[in-house]
Coordinates of C-alpha atoms in Angstrom, one line a residue:
Chain A
M270 CA 22.5 -7.8 -0.3
L271 CA 25.6 -7.0 1.7
R272 CA 28.3 -5.2 -0.3
R273 CA 31.7 -4.2 0.9
K274 CA 33.1 -0.9 -0.2
S275 CA 35.7 -1.7 -2.9
S276 CA 38.7 0.2 -4.1
W277 CA 38.5 2.3 -7.3
P278 CA 40.3 -0.2 -9.6
V279 CA 37.8 -2.8 -8.7
E280 CA 35.0 -0.4 -9.3
V281 CA 36.4 0.5 -12.7
L282 CA 36.7 -3.1 -13.6
R283 CA 33.2 -3.8 -12.4
Y284 CA 31.6 -1.0 -14.5
G285 CA 33.9 -1.7 -17.4
T286 CA 32.7 -5.3 -17.5
I287 CA 29.0 -4.2 -17.3
L288 CA 29.6 -1.7 -20.1
L289 CA 31.2 -4.4 -22.3
V290 CA 28.3 -6.8 -21.7
I291 CA 25.7 -4.1 -22.5
L292 CA 27.6 -3.2 -25.7
F293 CA 27.8 -6.8 -26.7
F294 CA 24.1 -7.3 -26.4
F295 CA 22.9 -3.9 -27.5
F296 CA 25.2 -3.5 -30.5
P297 CA 23.1 -5.4 -33.0
I298 CA 20.1 -3.3 -32.3
F299 CA 22.2 -0.1 -32.3
W300 CA 23.7 -1.1 -35.6
M301 CA 20.3 -1.9 -37.1
V302 CA 18.9 1.5 -36.1
L303 CA 22.0 3.2 -37.3
T304 CA 21.9 1.5 -40.6
S305 CA 18.3 2.4 -41.1
F306 CA 19.3 6.1 -41.3
K307 CA 22.3 5.6 -43.6
P308 CA 22.3 6.5 -47.3
E309 CA 23.0 3.5 -49.5
S310 CA 26.5 4.6 -50.1
A311 CA 27.4 4.5 -46.4
I312 CA 26.1 1.0 -45.6
M313 CA 28.4 -1.5 -47.1
V314 CA 31.7 0.4 -46.8
S315 CA 34.7 -0.7 -44.9
P316 CA 35.7 0.4 -42.4
P317 CA 32.1 0.9 -41.1
Q318 CA 31.0 4.5 -40.8
F319 CA 29.6 5.8 -37.5
F320 CA 29.2 9.4 -38.8
F321 CA 27.2 10.2 -41.9
T322 CA 24.4 12.5 -43.1
P323 CA 21.2 10.7 -41.9
T324 CA 18.4 10.1 -44.4
L325 CA 14.8 8.9 -44.2
D326 CA 15.0 7.3 -47.6
N327 CA 15.1 3.8 -46.2
Y328 CA 11.9 4.4 -44.2
A329 CA 10.3 6.0 -47.2
H330 CA 11.1 2.9 -49.2
A331 CA 9.9 0.5 -46.6
L332 CA 6.7 2.4 -45.7
V333 CA 5.7 3.8 -49.1
D334 CA 7.1 1.5 -51.7
K335 CA 6.8 -1.7 -49.8
N336 CA 3.8 -0.7 -47.7
F337 CA 5.4 -2.2 -44.6
L338 CA 2.7 -1.0 -42.2
F339 CA 0.5 -3.5 -43.9
Y340 CA 2.6 -6.3 -42.3
V341 CA 2.6 -4.5 -39.0
K342 CA -1.1 -4.4 -39.1
N343 CA -1.3 -8.1 -39.8
T344 CA 1.1 -8.9 -37.1
L345 CA -0.8 -6.8 -34.6
I346 CA -4.1 -8.5 -35.4
I347 CA -2.6 -12.0 -35.3
S348 CA -0.4 -11.5 -32.2
V349 CA -3.0 -9.7 -30.1
I350 CA -5.8 -12.1 -30.9
S351 CA -3.6 -15.1 -30.3
T352 CA -2.3 -13.7 -27.0
L353 CA -5.9 -13.0 -25.8
I354 CA -7.0 -16.5 -26.6
V355 CA -3.9 -18.1 -25.0
V356 CA -4.3 -16.0 -21.8
A357 CA -8.0 -16.6 -21.5
F358 CA -7.9 -20.3 -22.0
G359 CA -4.5 -20.8 -20.5
S360 CA -5.5 -19.2 -17.2
L361 CA -8.7 -21.1 -16.9
A362 CA -7.0 -24.4 -17.7
A363 CA -4.1 -23.6 -15.4
Y364 CA -6.5 -22.7 -12.5
S365 CA -8.2 -26.1 -12.8
F366 CA -4.9 -27.9 -13.0
A367 CA -3.6 -26.0 -10.0
R368 CA -6.7 -26.3 -7.8
F369 CA -8.4 -29.5 -8.8
N370 CA -5.4 -31.5 -10.1
V371 CA -7.4 -32.4 -13.2
G372 CA -6.1 -35.6 -14.8
D373 CA -3.8 -36.3 -11.9
G374 CA -0.8 -34.7 -13.6
H375 CA -1.1 -36.9 -16.7
I376 CA -3.0 -34.4 -18.8
L377 CA -0.7 -31.6 -17.7
F378 CA 2.3 -33.7 -18.9
F379 CA 0.5 -34.6 -22.1
I380 CA 0.0 -31.0 -22.8
L381 CA 3.7 -30.3 -22.5
S382 CA 4.6 -33.3 -24.7
T383 CA 3.1 -31.4 -27.6
K384 CA 6.0 -29.0 -27.3
M385 CA 8.6 -31.8 -27.5
M386 CA 9.0 -31.7 -31.3
P387 CA 10.4 -28.9 -33.4
A388 CA 7.9 -26.7 -35.3
I389 CA 9.5 -27.8 -38.6
A390 CA 8.3 -31.3 -37.9
V391 CA 4.6 -30.3 -37.9
I392 CA 4.7 -27.6 -40.5
L393 CA 3.8 -29.9 -43.4
P394 CA 0.7 -31.4 -41.7
Y395 CA -0.3 -27.9 -40.7
F396 CA 0.0 -26.7 -44.2
L397 CA -2.1 -29.5 -45.5
I398 CA -4.7 -29.1 -42.8
F399 CA -5.1 -25.4 -43.4
R400 CA -5.2 -25.9 -47.2
D401 CA -8.1 -28.3 -46.9
L402 CA -9.8 -26.4 -44.0
G403 CA -9.8 -23.3 -46.1
K404 CA -12.1 -25.0 -48.5
T405 CA -14.8 -25.9 -46.0
A406 CA -17.6 -23.7 -45.0
I407 CA -16.5 -23.3 -41.4
G408 CA -12.9 -22.7 -42.5
K409 CA -14.1 -20.0 -44.8
S410 CA -16.1 -18.2 -42.2
L411 CA -13.3 -18.3 -39.7
H412 CA -10.6 -17.4 -42.2
L413 CA -8.7 -20.6 -41.5
G414 CA -7.3 -21.1 -45.0
L415 CA -3.8 -20.5 -46.3
D416 CA -2.7 -16.9 -46.3
Q417 CA -5.5 -16.0 -43.9
H418 CA -5.2 -14.6 -40.4
G419 CA -7.2 -17.4 -38.7
A420 CA -4.7 -20.0 -39.8
L421 CA -1.8 -18.3 -38.1
I422 CA -3.9 -17.4 -35.0
V423 CA -4.8 -21.1 -34.5
S424 CA -1.2 -22.2 -35.1
Y425 CA 0.1 -19.7 -32.6
V426 CA -2.5 -20.6 -30.0
M427 CA -1.6 -24.3 -30.4
F428 CA 2.0 -23.5 -30.0
N429 CA 1.8 -21.2 -27.0
L430 CA -1.0 -22.6 -25.0
P431 CA 1.0 -25.5 -23.4
F432 CA 3.8 -23.2 -22.4
A433 CA 1.3 -20.6 -21.1
I434 CA -0.5 -23.3 -19.0
W435 CA 2.7 -24.5 -17.5
L436 CA 3.8 -21.0 -16.6
L437 CA 0.4 -20.1 -15.1
V438 CA -0.1 -23.3 -13.1
S439 CA 2.9 -22.4 -10.9
F440 CA 1.5 -18.9 -10.4
F441 CA -1.9 -20.2 -9.3
Q442 CA -0.3 -22.8 -7.0
D443 CA 1.4 -20.0 -5.2
I444 CA -1.8 -18.3 -4.3
P445 CA -2.9 -19.8 -0.9
R446 CA -6.1 -21.8 -1.1
E447 CA -7.1 -20.1 2.2
L448 CA -7.5 -16.8 0.4
E449 CA -10.2 -18.4 -1.7
H450 CA -11.7 -20.2 1.3
S451 CA -11.8 -17.0 3.2
A452 CA -13.5 -15.1 0.3
R453 CA -16.1 -17.9 -0.1
L454 CA -17.0 -17.6 3.6
D455 CA -17.0 -13.8 3.2
G456 CA -19.9 -14.1 0.8
L457 CA -18.5 -14.6 -2.7
S458 CA -19.6 -17.3 -5.1
R459 CA -16.9 -19.5 -6.6
L460 CA -17.0 -17.5 -9.8
Q461 CA -16.8 -14.2 -7.9
V462 CA -13.8 -15.6 -6.0
L463 CA -12.1 -16.3 -9.3
R464 CA -12.9 -12.8 -10.6
K465 CA -12.3 -10.7 -7.5
V466 CA -9.6 -12.6 -5.6
T467 CA -7.7 -15.2 -7.6
F468 CA -7.3 -13.6 -11.0
P469 CA -6.2 -10.2 -9.5
L470 CA -3.6 -12.0 -7.4
A471 CA -2.5 -13.9 -10.4
A472 CA -2.4 -10.8 -12.6
P473 CA 1.4 -10.5 -12.6
G474 CA 1.7 -14.1 -13.7
I475 CA -0.9 -13.5 -16.4
A476 CA 1.0 -10.4 -17.5
V477 CA 4.2 -12.4 -17.8
T478 CA 2.5 -15.0 -19.8
A479 CA 0.9 -12.5 -22.1
V480 CA 4.2 -10.8 -22.7
F481 CA 6.0 -14.0 -23.5
T482 CA 3.2 -15.1 -25.8
L483 CA 3.0 -11.8 -27.6
I484 CA 6.7 -11.7 -28.1
F485 CA 6.7 -15.2 -29.5
C486 CA 3.8 -14.4 -31.9
W487 CA 5.4 -11.2 -33.0
N488 CA 8.7 -12.7 -33.8
E489 CA 7.5 -16.0 -35.3
F490 CA 8.8 -16.6 -38.8
L491 CA 8.5 -20.3 -39.9
F492 CA 4.7 -20.7 -39.7
A493 CA 4.1 -17.2 -41.1
Y494 CA 6.5 -17.9 -43.9
I495 CA 4.9 -21.3 -44.9
L496 CA 1.3 -20.5 -44.2
T497 CA 1.0 -17.1 -45.8
R498 CA 1.8 -15.5 -49.2
K499 CA 0.8 -11.9 -48.9
A500 CA -2.6 -11.2 -47.5
A501 CA -1.8 -12.4 -44.0
S502 CA 2.0 -12.0 -43.9
T503 CA 3.6 -10.7 -40.7
V504 CA 6.5 -8.4 -40.2
T505 CA 9.1 -11.2 -40.1
V506 CA 7.9 -12.3 -43.5
G507 CA 7.7 -8.7 -44.6
V508 CA 11.4 -8.1 -43.8
E509 CA 12.3 -11.2 -45.7
S510 CA 10.6 -9.8 -48.8
F511 CA 13.4 -7.2 -49.0
F512 CA 15.7 -10.1 -49.9
T513 CA 15.1 -9.6 -53.6
L514 CA 16.6 -11.2 -56.8
Q515 CA 18.5 -7.9 -57.3
G516 CA 20.2 -8.3 -53.9
I517 CA 19.4 -7.5 -50.3
L518 CA 18.3 -4.0 -49.7
W519 CA 20.1 -3.5 -46.4
G520 CA 18.9 0.1 -45.8
P521 CA 15.2 -0.7 -46.2
V522 CA 15.7 -4.0 -44.3
A523 CA 17.1 -2.1 -41.4
A524 CA 14.3 0.4 -41.5
A525 CA 11.7 -2.3 -41.7
A526 CA 13.3 -4.3 -38.9
T527 CA 13.4 -1.2 -36.7
I528 CA 9.7 -0.5 -37.3
A529 CA 9.0 -4.2 -36.5
V530 CA 11.0 -4.2 -33.3
A531 CA 9.9 -0.9 -31.9
P532 CA 6.4 -1.8 -30.7
M533 CA 7.8 -4.8 -28.8
L534 CA 10.6 -2.8 -27.2
V535 CA 8.1 -0.2 -26.0
F536 CA 5.6 -2.9 -24.9
V537 CA 8.2 -4.8 -22.9
L538 CA 9.6 -1.6 -21.3
V539 CA 6.1 -0.7 -20.2
M540 CA 5.3 -4.2 -18.9
Q541 CA 8.7 -4.7 -17.2
R542 CA 7.7 -2.5 -14.3
Y543 CA 4.5 -4.4 -13.8
M544 CA 6.3 -7.8 -14.1
V545 CA 9.0 -7.0 -11.5
R546 CA 6.4 -5.5 -9.2
G547 CA 4.5 -8.8 -9.6
L548 CA 7.2 -10.8 -8.0
T549 CA 6.6 -9.1 -4.6
F550 CA 2.9 -9.1 -5.0
G551 CA 1.6 -12.4 -3.5
A552 CA -0.2 -13.0 -0.3
V553 CA 1.4 -12.6 3.1
R554 CA 2.9 -15.7 4.6
G555 CA 4.1 -16.4 8.1
Chain B
M93 CA -24.9 -17.8 17.6
A94 CA -25.6 -21.4 16.9
R95 CA -25.6 -24.9 18.3
I96 CA -23.8 -27.3 16.0
T97 CA -24.6 -30.9 15.6
A98 CA -22.9 -33.6 13.5
Q99 CA -24.8 -36.8 12.7
N100 CA -22.8 -39.7 11.4
L101 CA -20.6 -37.3 9.5
I102 CA -18.5 -38.9 6.8
K103 CA -15.9 -37.4 4.5
R104 CA -14.4 -39.3 1.6
Y105 CA -11.8 -38.2 -0.9
G106 CA -12.2 -40.7 -3.8
A107 CA -11.5 -44.1 -2.3
F108 CA -9.9 -42.6 0.9
Q109 CA -12.2 -42.0 3.8
A110 CA -10.9 -39.2 6.1
V111 CA -13.8 -39.0 8.6
H112 CA -15.6 -42.1 9.6
G113 CA -19.1 -41.2 10.7
I114 CA -18.6 -39.0 13.7
N115 CA -21.3 -37.5 16.0
F116 CA -21.0 -34.5 18.3
D117 CA -23.1 -31.7 19.7
I118 CA -21.6 -28.3 20.4
A119 CA -23.6 -26.0 22.5
D120 CA -24.4 -22.4 21.6
G121 CA -21.5 -20.2 22.7
E122 CA -19.3 -23.1 23.5
F123 CA -15.6 -23.1 22.8
V124 CA -14.5 -26.5 21.5
A125 CA -11.0 -27.4 20.4
I126 CA -10.5 -30.2 17.9
L127 CA -7.2 -31.8 18.7
G128 CA -5.3 -34.4 16.9
P129 CA -2.2 -35.3 14.8
S130 CA -2.0 -34.3 11.1
G131 CA -4.3 -36.5 9.0
C132 CA -6.7 -37.3 11.8
G133 CA -9.6 -35.6 10.0
K134 CA -9.8 -32.5 12.2
S135 CA -9.4 -30.0 9.3
S136 CA -11.8 -32.0 7.1
T137 CA -14.4 -31.8 9.9
M138 CA -13.9 -28.1 10.2
R139 CA -14.1 -27.4 6.5
M140 CA -17.3 -29.4 6.3
I141 CA -18.7 -27.2 9.1
A142 CA -17.6 -24.1 7.1
G143 CA -19.1 -25.4 3.9
L144 CA -15.8 -25.3 2.1
E145 CA -16.0 -29.1 1.5
S146 CA -19.0 -31.2 0.7
I147 CA -20.3 -33.6 3.2
S148 CA -20.0 -37.1 1.8
D149 CA -22.6 -38.6 4.1
G150 CA -24.4 -37.8 7.3
A151 CA -25.4 -34.3 8.3
I152 CA -24.4 -31.1 10.0
L153 CA -27.1 -29.1 11.7
F154 CA -27.0 -25.5 12.9
D155 CA -29.6 -25.0 15.6
G156 CA -31.3 -28.2 14.5
R157 CA -31.5 -27.2 10.8
P158 CA -29.4 -29.2 8.3
V159 CA -26.9 -27.1 6.5
N160 CA -25.5 -29.8 4.1
D161 CA -26.8 -28.0 1.0
L162 CA -26.2 -24.5 2.2
R163 CA -23.3 -22.7 0.5
A164 CA -20.4 -21.5 2.6
R165 CA -21.5 -17.8 2.3
D166 CA -25.0 -18.6 3.4
R167 CA -24.0 -20.4 6.6
N168 CA -22.9 -17.2 8.4
V169 CA -19.6 -18.8 9.4
A170 CA -16.4 -16.9 9.8
M171 CA -13.0 -18.5 9.8
S172 CA -9.4 -17.5 10.5
F173 CA -6.5 -19.3 8.9
E174 CA -3.1 -20.5 9.8
N175 CA -1.5 -18.3 7.1
Y176 CA -3.9 -15.4 7.9
A177 CA -5.3 -15.4 4.3
L178 CA -5.2 -11.6 4.0
Y179 CA -5.5 -9.9 0.7
A180 CA -2.0 -8.5 0.2
P181 CA -2.8 -5.7 -2.3
I182 CA -5.3 -3.9 -0.1
T183 CA -5.0 -2.2 3.3
V184 CA -5.8 -3.6 6.6
Y185 CA -9.0 -1.4 6.7
E186 CA -10.1 -2.8 3.3
N187 CA -9.3 -6.4 4.4
I188 CA -11.5 -6.0 7.4
A189 CA -14.2 -4.3 5.4
F190 CA -14.1 -7.0 2.7
P191 CA -16.9 -9.3 4.0
L192 CA -19.1 -6.3 4.7
R193 CA -18.6 -4.9 1.2
S194 CA -19.4 -8.4 -0.2
A195 CA -22.6 -8.3 1.8
G196 CA -23.4 -4.9 0.2
M197 CA -23.5 -2.9 3.4
D198 CA -23.5 0.9 3.1
A199 CA -20.2 2.8 3.5
A200 CA -21.1 4.5 6.8
S201 CA -22.1 1.2 8.5
I202 CA -19.0 -0.4 7.2
D203 CA -16.8 2.3 8.6
R204 CA -18.4 2.1 12.0
A205 CA -18.1 -1.7 12.1
V206 CA -14.5 -1.7 11.0
R207 CA -13.4 0.9 13.4
S208 CA -15.2 -0.7 16.3
V209 CA -13.7 -4.1 15.7
A210 CA -10.3 -2.6 15.0
E211 CA -10.3 -0.9 18.3
K212 CA -11.2 -4.1 20.2
M213 CA -8.4 -5.9 18.3
E214 CA -5.9 -3.1 19.0
L215 CA -5.5 -2.4 15.3
G216 CA -6.5 1.2 15.3
Q217 CA -3.0 2.4 14.3
L218 CA -2.6 -0.1 11.5
L219 CA -5.7 0.4 9.4
S220 CA -3.9 2.2 6.6
L221 CA -1.1 -0.3 6.3
K222 CA -0.8 -3.1 3.8
P223 CA -0.6 -6.7 5.2
G224 CA 3.0 -7.0 4.1
A225 CA 4.0 -4.4 6.6
L226 CA 2.5 -6.3 9.6
S227 CA 4.2 -8.6 12.1
S228 CA 2.8 -12.1 12.1
G229 CA 0.9 -11.4 15.4
Q230 CA -0.6 -8.3 13.9
A231 CA -1.5 -10.1 10.7
Q232 CA -3.4 -12.7 12.6
R233 CA -5.2 -10.1 14.6
V234 CA -6.4 -8.6 11.3
G235 CA -7.5 -12.1 10.3
L236 CA -9.5 -12.4 13.5
A237 CA -10.9 -8.9 13.1
R238 CA -12.1 -9.7 9.5
A239 CA -13.8 -12.8 10.8
L240 CA -15.4 -11.0 13.7
V241 CA -16.6 -7.9 11.9
R242 CA -19.7 -9.4 10.4
K243 CA -20.9 -11.0 13.6
P244 CA -20.9 -14.7 12.5
A245 CA -23.0 -17.4 14.1
V246 CA -20.0 -19.7 14.3
F247 CA -16.3 -18.7 14.5
L248 CA -13.9 -21.3 13.2
L249 CA -10.1 -21.1 13.8
D250 CA -7.8 -23.3 11.9
E251 CA -4.4 -23.5 13.7
P252 CA -4.5 -19.7 14.0
I253 CA -1.4 -19.3 16.1
S254 CA 0.9 -22.1 15.1
H255 CA 2.9 -19.9 12.8
L256 CA 3.8 -17.4 15.6
D257 CA 6.8 -17.5 17.9
T258 CA 6.4 -18.8 21.4
R259 CA 5.9 -15.4 23.1
Q260 CA 3.4 -14.2 20.5
R261 CA 1.6 -17.5 20.8
Y262 CA 1.1 -17.0 24.5
R263 CA -0.2 -13.5 24.0
M264 CA -2.5 -14.5 21.1
R265 CA -3.9 -17.4 23.2
R266 CA -5.1 -15.1 25.9
F267 CA -6.4 -12.8 23.2
I268 CA -8.5 -15.5 21.6
K269 CA -9.8 -16.5 25.0
S270 CA -10.8 -13.0 25.7
I271 CA -12.5 -12.7 22.3
H272 CA -14.6 -15.7 23.3
Q273 CA -15.5 -14.2 26.6
E274 CA -16.4 -10.8 25.1
F275 CA -18.3 -11.9 22.0
G276 CA -19.6 -15.3 23.1
H277 CA -19.5 -16.9 19.7
T278 CA -19.7 -20.7 19.3
M279 CA -16.0 -21.2 18.6
I280 CA -14.3 -24.2 17.1
Y281 CA -10.6 -24.3 17.2
V282 CA -8.5 -26.8 15.3
T283 CA -5.0 -27.5 16.6
H284 CA -2.4 -30.2 16.9
D285 CA -1.0 -28.5 20.0
Q286 CA -2.5 -30.2 23.1
E287 CA -1.4 -27.3 25.4
E288 CA -3.4 -24.8 23.3
A289 CA -6.4 -27.1 23.3
L290 CA -6.3 -27.5 27.1
A291 CA -5.7 -23.8 27.7
L292 CA -8.5 -22.5 25.6
A293 CA -11.4 -24.8 25.2
D294 CA -14.5 -25.5 27.3
R295 CA -14.3 -29.0 25.8
V296 CA -11.6 -30.8 23.8
M297 CA -12.5 -33.1 21.0
V298 CA -9.5 -35.5 20.5
M299 CA -9.5 -37.0 17.0
S300 CA -7.4 -39.8 15.4
D301 CA -7.8 -41.8 12.3
G302 CA -11.0 -40.0 11.4
L303 CA -12.8 -40.9 14.6
I304 CA -13.5 -38.9 17.8
Q305 CA -11.4 -40.6 20.5
Q306 CA -12.9 -38.4 23.3
L307 CA -14.9 -35.3 23.7
A308 CA -14.8 -33.9 27.2
A309 CA -13.6 -31.0 29.4
P310 CA -9.9 -30.5 29.5
D311 CA -9.4 -31.8 33.0
E312 CA -11.3 -35.0 32.2
V313 CA -9.3 -35.5 29.0
Y314 CA -6.2 -35.0 31.0
T315 CA -7.0 -37.1 34.1
R316 CA -9.5 -39.6 32.6
P317 CA -8.4 -40.2 29.0
A318 CA -10.8 -42.5 27.2
N319 CA -8.0 -44.6 25.7
A320 CA -4.3 -44.9 25.4
F321 CA -4.2 -42.7 22.4
V322 CA -5.7 -39.8 24.2
A323 CA -3.6 -40.5 27.2
G324 CA -0.5 -40.4 25.1
F325 CA -1.4 -37.4 22.9
V326 CA -2.5 -35.1 25.7
G327 CA 0.0 -33.9 28.3
E328 CA 3.6 -32.6 28.4
P329 CA 5.9 -34.3 29.3
P330 CA 4.0 -37.3 27.8
I331 CA 2.4 -39.9 29.9
N332 CA 4.4 -42.9 31.0
F333 CA 3.3 -46.2 29.5
L334 CA 4.3 -49.5 31.2
D335 CA 3.3 -53.0 30.3
F336 CA 1.6 -54.9 33.1
T337 CA 1.2 -58.7 33.4
D338 CA -0.4 -61.2 35.7
A339 CA -3.3 -59.1 36.6
D340 CA -5.9 -60.7 38.9
D341 CA -8.4 -59.6 41.6
R342 CA -5.7 -58.3 44.0
G343 CA -3.0 -56.8 41.9
L344 CA -0.8 -56.8 38.9
T345 CA 2.9 -56.9 38.0
I346 CA 4.7 -53.9 36.3
E347 CA 8.2 -54.6 35.3
G348 CA 8.8 -57.1 38.1
N349 CA 7.0 -54.9 40.7
R350 CA 3.9 -56.5 42.3
V351 CA 1.4 -53.7 42.8
A352 CA -1.8 -53.9 44.8
L353 CA -5.0 -52.5 43.2
T354 CA -7.9 -50.3 44.4
E355 CA -11.4 -51.7 44.1
K356 CA -12.2 -49.6 41.1
L357 CA -9.1 -50.7 39.1
C358 CA -9.8 -54.4 40.0
G359 CA -13.1 -54.0 38.1
L360 CA -11.2 -52.6 35.1
V361 CA -8.7 -55.4 35.2
R362 CA -11.5 -57.9 35.0
Q363 CA -12.5 -56.4 31.7
I364 CA -9.0 -56.0 30.3
G365 CA -7.6 -59.4 31.3
P366 CA -4.3 -60.4 32.7
R367 CA -2.1 -58.3 30.3
G368 CA -2.3 -54.7 29.3
I369 CA -0.8 -51.2 29.5
A370 CA -0.5 -49.1 32.7
A371 CA -0.3 -45.4 32.2
I372 CA 0.7 -42.7 34.7
R373 CA 1.3 -39.0 34.2
P374 CA 4.7 -37.7 35.3
H375 CA 2.9 -35.2 37.6
F376 CA 1.4 -38.0 39.6
L377 CA 4.6 -39.7 40.4
R378 CA 7.0 -38.9 43.2
L379 CA 10.3 -40.1 44.5
G380 CA 10.4 -42.2 47.6
G381 CA 7.9 -44.7 49.2
G382 CA 4.7 -44.2 51.1
S383 CA 2.2 -45.3 48.5
P384 CA 0.5 -48.6 48.1
V385 CA 1.7 -48.6 44.5
Q386 CA 5.5 -48.4 44.3
L387 CA 8.0 -49.1 41.5
R388 CA 11.7 -49.8 41.9
G389 CA 14.2 -48.7 39.4
Q390 CA 17.5 -47.0 38.6
G391 CA 18.1 -43.3 38.2
F392 CA 19.0 -42.1 34.7
I393 CA 19.2 -38.3 34.5
T394 CA 17.7 -35.2 36.1
E395 CA 16.8 -32.1 34.2
E396 CA 16.8 -29.1 36.5
L397 CA 14.3 -26.7 35.0
Q398 CA 14.4 -24.4 38.2
D399 CA 10.6 -24.2 38.7
H400 CA 10.4 -28.0 38.6
N401 CA 12.7 -30.9 37.8
E402 CA 12.2 -33.6 35.3
I403 CA 13.6 -36.9 36.5
F404 CA 14.0 -40.0 34.4
V405 CA 14.1 -43.4 36.0
D406 CA 14.6 -46.9 34.4
V407 CA 12.0 -49.3 35.7
G408 CA 12.9 -52.6 34.2
R409 CA 13.1 -52.1 30.4
T410 CA 10.9 -49.0 30.5
R411 CA 12.2 -45.4 31.1
I412 CA 9.7 -43.3 32.9
A413 CA 9.6 -39.5 33.6
L414 CA 8.7 -37.8 36.8
V415 CA 7.9 -34.2 37.4
T416 CA 9.1 -33.2 40.9
P417 CA 9.6 -30.0 43.0
P418 CA 13.0 -28.3 42.3
G419 CA 15.9 -29.7 44.4
Q420 CA 15.1 -33.3 44.0
K421 CA 17.6 -35.3 42.0
V422 CA 18.6 -38.8 41.1
H423 CA 22.1 -40.0 40.2
R424 CA 22.8 -42.3 37.4
G425 CA 22.4 -46.0 38.3
E426 CA 21.2 -45.1 41.8
D427 CA 18.4 -47.4 43.2
V428 CA 15.3 -45.4 43.6
T429 CA 11.7 -46.0 44.6
V430 CA 8.9 -44.2 42.8
S431 CA 5.5 -43.8 44.3
V432 CA 2.4 -43.8 42.1
D433 CA -0.8 -41.9 43.0
P434 CA -3.2 -44.9 42.8
D435 CA -6.1 -42.6 41.9
H436 CA -4.3 -41.6 38.8
L437 CA -3.1 -45.0 37.7
L438 CA -4.7 -45.7 34.3
L439 CA -5.1 -49.2 32.8
F440 CA -5.7 -49.8 29.1
P441 CA -6.0 -53.0 27.0
A442 CA -2.8 -54.1 25.3
G443 CA -2.5 -53.1 21.7
N444 CA -4.4 -49.9 22.2
K445 CA -2.8 -47.3 20.0
V446 CA -0.1 -45.3 21.7
R447 CA 1.6 -42.1 20.6
E448 CA 4.9 -43.0 19.0
H449 CA 7.9 -41.6 20.9
S450 CA 10.3 -41.1 18.0
D451 CA 12.4 -38.8 20.0
D452 CA 12.8 -41.2 22.9
I453 CA 16.2 -41.2 24.6

C-alpha cells in the first residue's frame, strides 16, 4: 500500500484512535484478569480500584473448592473430539462438493439450510432425543445420554459441520484441478493425490476451519447448559455455577473465566501465524 | 515414444456429448496441434489421451494397444498445463523431481535427471527458488521440465503459452519447437490460437462441435481448408467470405461481378450448385486488374502496418480485406479493382458454418 508521509498531529490522531479501539476491545478481558487477582473487598467498590494487593484466593476457590479443572477437562475432550470429527468429515465432504459437484448444488444448499434456525428452536427435540437415546444399548455404549460427553459431541458436530463444509468448499475450489491432474500423470493414485497434494494445499483452510470450530465448541453455552448436569458440563456451564443462591462470587467467576479463556487465547495466537501464512499459500497462477 | 490412434472416440458428460466419435492416427514422434474454439472438444480429447477422463465409447490405442482401462499414471504420458500446475510450497528442484520420487527412483539418479533437464531448459539458476518467485515464462519452463524429466512416451501440452505476454509467447514457441526437435516425443498441443498451431505442428487437427474438421499439414489447412469453418478459423487477417450466385459451367457471379472459372472449380460448382460461398485469403488478393477473376468495389480504409498494408474494400454489400506490399493505398469511396488469384479461390456450399465476425467494422 502506498502511504504518504503525514505530519505529526495526523500521526498522533492515528495512533490515538488505534489505542482507543484496542482499549475498547481489550478492556473486558483486562478487567476480567484484573478482577481475578483482587481480594473480595476490592471488587465491588466504587470508584473501581486499579491498584491493590493481588491475591490467589479466587483461583484457589475456583480450582480447589469448585474443582474447575474438571470442567476444563470436559471441555477439552468434547471440543477436540468434535473438531476432529468436523474437520475429517467436513474436508472430505467439501472436496467432493468442490470437485464433483455432488447433488448439483442442491445438497450443499440443503446442508446450509440446517443452520437457518436458532439453536434454541431445536434444543427441546435434542433434549428428548438424547434422553431416549441414552436408554438404548448403542446410546449407552457411545455415551449419548443426557449429561454424557457423546451427546454434546454429536450436537456440536451437527451444528458445526454445515459451516465447516461451506468454508472448506471454497478453499478446495481455489486449488487448481490441474495440480491434481498433473499429480495423477506423475504417478499418484487418486487417494495419494488427495493425501499428498490436495490436503496439504488446503491445510490453511482446514486450519482455519478447525480454529473456528474449536472456538465455537469451547464457548458454546446453551447446549451444554441444557444437555448436561454435572458429569459432562463444560467451562461455560462451570462459570455459571458460580452464580449461587448466596449471590455471584465475582472473584472466583473472574478466575474461572480467565482459566477458561486462556487456552483459547494461546491456541488462536499460535494458529494465527499459520492462518495468515495460509492466505499466500495457494498455487502459482499466471 | 508412441503412436496414438483414436477409434470412434466419444466423450459424454451426462446427456451432453462433447466428442462425437472421432478417428485419427498420430505417428510416433509427430507433433500434432489440436486447434479449435472453446467447447469444440479439444481439451476433452486430450484429457482422454492422458487418462484424466474416462472414454465414453470407442478406443484410444498407444502403439496398437488399447489404453482405455489404463490409469493415467500407467500410460507414461506427461502433460504441461496452461496454469503451470506447479506445487507452490516446494522448490523448483523438488517440483521437477516430483514424478521421479513418485516412481521411487533413487536419490542419485533423481539428482542427475533433474540437473540434466534443468540445464536443457535453462533453469540451472532457479532450482532453489519456490514457484512464486518465478516469472510466468520461467514457471512454464519448470512445468515443461517436470513433464520431460521422466522421459514420457507422449507429451501433451494444454494451451501452455496462452497466459504469457506476446514476447514471451514467441520465445516459448521456439523453445517448444526445439524441445520437439531435440527429444523427439510424440507431442500433442492443444490451442485455440491458429498461429501457434501453424507455427509449431507437423499436422494440425482442426476441431469444432466435437468433430474433426480437418487433419492435415499446416500449409494444406491454410491453402486447402476442408470446409468454410476451417477456412474461417485459420488465418489472420481472417479469410474473406463472399456469397456467389448463378454458378454454371462457365462462371459465377460474386456481388454483381461475373467471374470466369477454371476447369477444376467448374467441377466443384457442379457439386455445390448455383449458390454458395466463395472464400479468398487476403494474401491472395491484389489491387488492380490483370487476373481472369476480378472484383470491382469501393475503397474503405487502409491500415499502414509498415511491413505490409491491410486494405479494406467494399465489394457490393461485403467488405473484404487485402494484404498488400507497403505503399499501396485506397481512398475512401474510390473505385478499385481487386484481382483474385484463381488458384486460391475456394468455393463452399451455402450454409456451411463460418466463423462469426463479432468484431466486424
